PDB file of C-alpha atoms and ligand atoms in Angstrom:
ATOM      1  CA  UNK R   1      12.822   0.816 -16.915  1.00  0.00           C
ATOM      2  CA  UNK R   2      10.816   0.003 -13.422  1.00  0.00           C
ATOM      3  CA  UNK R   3       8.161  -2.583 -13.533  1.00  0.00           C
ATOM      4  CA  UNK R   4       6.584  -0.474 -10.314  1.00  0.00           C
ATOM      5  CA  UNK R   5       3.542   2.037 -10.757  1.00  0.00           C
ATOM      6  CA  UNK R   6       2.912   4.938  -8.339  1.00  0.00           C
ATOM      7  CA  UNK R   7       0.335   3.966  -4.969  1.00  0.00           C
ATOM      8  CA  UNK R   8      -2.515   5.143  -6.877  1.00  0.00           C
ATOM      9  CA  UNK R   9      -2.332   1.850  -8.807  1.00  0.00           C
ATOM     10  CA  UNK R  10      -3.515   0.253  -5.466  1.00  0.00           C
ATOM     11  CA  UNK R  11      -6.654   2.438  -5.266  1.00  0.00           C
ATOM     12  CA  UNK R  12      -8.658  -0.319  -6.751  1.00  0.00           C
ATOM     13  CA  UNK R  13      -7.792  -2.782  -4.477  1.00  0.00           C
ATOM     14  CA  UNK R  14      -7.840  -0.693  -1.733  1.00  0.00           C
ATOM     15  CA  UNK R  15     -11.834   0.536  -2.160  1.00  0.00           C
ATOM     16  CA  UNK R  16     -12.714  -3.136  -2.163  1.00  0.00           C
ATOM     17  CA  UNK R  17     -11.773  -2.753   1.661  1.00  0.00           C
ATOM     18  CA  UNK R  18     -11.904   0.696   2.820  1.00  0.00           C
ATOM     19  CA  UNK R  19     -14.799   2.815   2.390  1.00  0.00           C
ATOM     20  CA  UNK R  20     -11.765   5.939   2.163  1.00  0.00           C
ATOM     21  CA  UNK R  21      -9.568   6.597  -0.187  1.00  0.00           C
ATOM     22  CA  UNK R  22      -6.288   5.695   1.224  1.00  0.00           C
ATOM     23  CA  UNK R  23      -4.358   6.923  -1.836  1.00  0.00           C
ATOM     24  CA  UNK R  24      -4.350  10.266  -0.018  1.00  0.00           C
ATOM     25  CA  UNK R  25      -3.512   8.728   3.649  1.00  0.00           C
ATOM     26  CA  UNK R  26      -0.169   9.518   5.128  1.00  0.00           C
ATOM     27  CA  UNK R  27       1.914   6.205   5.658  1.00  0.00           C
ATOM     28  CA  UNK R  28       4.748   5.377   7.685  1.00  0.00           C
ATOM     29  CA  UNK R  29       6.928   3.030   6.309  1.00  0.00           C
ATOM     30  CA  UNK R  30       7.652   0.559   9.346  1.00  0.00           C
ATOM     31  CA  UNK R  31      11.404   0.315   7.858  1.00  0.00           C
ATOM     32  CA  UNK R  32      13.042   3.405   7.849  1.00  0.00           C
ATOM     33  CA  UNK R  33      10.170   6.010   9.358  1.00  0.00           C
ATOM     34  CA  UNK R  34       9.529   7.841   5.803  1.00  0.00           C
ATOM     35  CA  UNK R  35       6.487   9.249   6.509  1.00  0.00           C
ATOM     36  CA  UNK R  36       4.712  10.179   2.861  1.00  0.00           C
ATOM     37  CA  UNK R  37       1.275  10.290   0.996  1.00  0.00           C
ATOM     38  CA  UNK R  38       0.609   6.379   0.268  1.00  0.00           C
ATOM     39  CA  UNK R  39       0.161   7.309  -3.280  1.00  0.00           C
ATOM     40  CA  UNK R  40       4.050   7.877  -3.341  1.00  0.00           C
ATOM     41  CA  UNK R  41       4.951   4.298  -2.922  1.00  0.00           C
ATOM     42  CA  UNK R  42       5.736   1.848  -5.434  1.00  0.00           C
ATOM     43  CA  UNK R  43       3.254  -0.402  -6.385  1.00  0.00           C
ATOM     44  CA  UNK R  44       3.761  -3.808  -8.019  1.00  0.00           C
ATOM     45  CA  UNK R  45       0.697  -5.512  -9.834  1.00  0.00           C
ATOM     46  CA  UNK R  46       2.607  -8.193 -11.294  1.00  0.00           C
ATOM     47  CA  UNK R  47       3.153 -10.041  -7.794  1.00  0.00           C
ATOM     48  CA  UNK R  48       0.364 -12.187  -6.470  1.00  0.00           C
ATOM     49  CA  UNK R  49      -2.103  -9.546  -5.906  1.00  0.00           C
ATOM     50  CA  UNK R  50      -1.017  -5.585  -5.094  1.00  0.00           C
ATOM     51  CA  UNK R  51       2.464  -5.371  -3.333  1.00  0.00           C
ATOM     52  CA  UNK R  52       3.146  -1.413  -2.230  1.00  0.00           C
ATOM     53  CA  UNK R  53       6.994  -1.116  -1.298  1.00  0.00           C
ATOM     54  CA  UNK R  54       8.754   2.085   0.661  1.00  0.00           C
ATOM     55  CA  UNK R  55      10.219   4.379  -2.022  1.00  0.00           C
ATOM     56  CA  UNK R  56      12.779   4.985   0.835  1.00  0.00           C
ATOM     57  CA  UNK R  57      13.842   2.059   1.630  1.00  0.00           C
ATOM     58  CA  UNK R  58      11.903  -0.704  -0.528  1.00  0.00           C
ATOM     59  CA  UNK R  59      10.009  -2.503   2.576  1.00  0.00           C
ATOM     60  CA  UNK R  60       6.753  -4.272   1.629  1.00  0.00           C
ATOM     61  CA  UNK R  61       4.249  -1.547   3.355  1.00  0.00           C
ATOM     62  CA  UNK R  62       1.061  -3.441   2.079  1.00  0.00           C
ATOM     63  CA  UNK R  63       0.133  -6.265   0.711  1.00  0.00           C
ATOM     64  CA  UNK R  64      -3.509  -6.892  -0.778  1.00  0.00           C
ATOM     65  CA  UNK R  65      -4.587 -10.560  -2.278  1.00  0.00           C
ATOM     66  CA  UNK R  66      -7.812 -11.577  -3.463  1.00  0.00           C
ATOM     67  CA  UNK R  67      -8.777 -14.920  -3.879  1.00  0.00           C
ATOM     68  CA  UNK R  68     -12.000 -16.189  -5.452  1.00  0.00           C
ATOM     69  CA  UNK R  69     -13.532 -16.160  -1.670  1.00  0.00           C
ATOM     70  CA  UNK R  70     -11.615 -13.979   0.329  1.00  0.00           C
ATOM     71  CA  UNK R  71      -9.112 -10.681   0.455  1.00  0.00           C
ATOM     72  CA  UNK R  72      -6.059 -11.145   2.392  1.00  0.00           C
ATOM     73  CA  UNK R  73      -4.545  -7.567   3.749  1.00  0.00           C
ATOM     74  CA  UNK R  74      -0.986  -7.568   4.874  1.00  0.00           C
ATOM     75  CA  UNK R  75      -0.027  -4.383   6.768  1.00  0.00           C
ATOM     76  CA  UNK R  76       2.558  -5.034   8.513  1.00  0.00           C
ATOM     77  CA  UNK R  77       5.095  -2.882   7.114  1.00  0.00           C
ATOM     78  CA  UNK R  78       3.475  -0.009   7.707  1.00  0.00           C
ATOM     79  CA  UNK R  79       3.728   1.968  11.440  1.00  0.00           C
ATOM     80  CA  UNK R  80       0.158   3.557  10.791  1.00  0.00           C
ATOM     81  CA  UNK R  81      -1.947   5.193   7.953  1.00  0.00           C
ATOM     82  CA  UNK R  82      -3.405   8.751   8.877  1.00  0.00           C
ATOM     83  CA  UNK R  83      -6.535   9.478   7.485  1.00  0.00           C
ATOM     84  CA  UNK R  84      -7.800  12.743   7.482  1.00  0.00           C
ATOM     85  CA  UNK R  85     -11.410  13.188   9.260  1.00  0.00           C
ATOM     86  CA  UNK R  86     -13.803  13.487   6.722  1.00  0.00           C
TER      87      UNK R  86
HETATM   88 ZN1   ZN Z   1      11.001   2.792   4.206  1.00  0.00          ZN
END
């Protein structure tokens, strides 16, 4: 059985941050070019904080930690995130 839940488990974190819903956003995984809806990836909530991973190719795409004062965002492994105009 995975321990991983589908990008739509990030949505809370996310909205803490973005004012769009970036569940919906296109994301390019920074590993192997998989280009999907973010709410495809596989989302961990039982790392520190909100870790999504590539279902391609398992890279860490984003990372999200919140501390008692701040939010730490890790994007790294992510090309870009395409948002559509609203
Ligand atoms: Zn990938």
């Amino acid at each position: 059985m995975s321990n991983y839940l589908d990008g739509n488990a990030a949505a809370g974190a996310l909205s803490e941050l973005f004012a769009v819903d970036l569940t919906a956003a296109i994301a390019q995984c920074n590993g192997c070019g998989n280009t999907t809806v973010f709410a495809e990836s596989r989302v961990y909530v039982d790392a520190p904080g909100t870790v999504a991973r590539c279902a391609g190719c398992d890279t860490v795409l984003l990372r999200v930690v919140t501390t008692p004062t701040n939010t730490y965002l890790d994007l790294r492994g992510l090309t870009y995130l395409r948002v559509p105009n609203s």
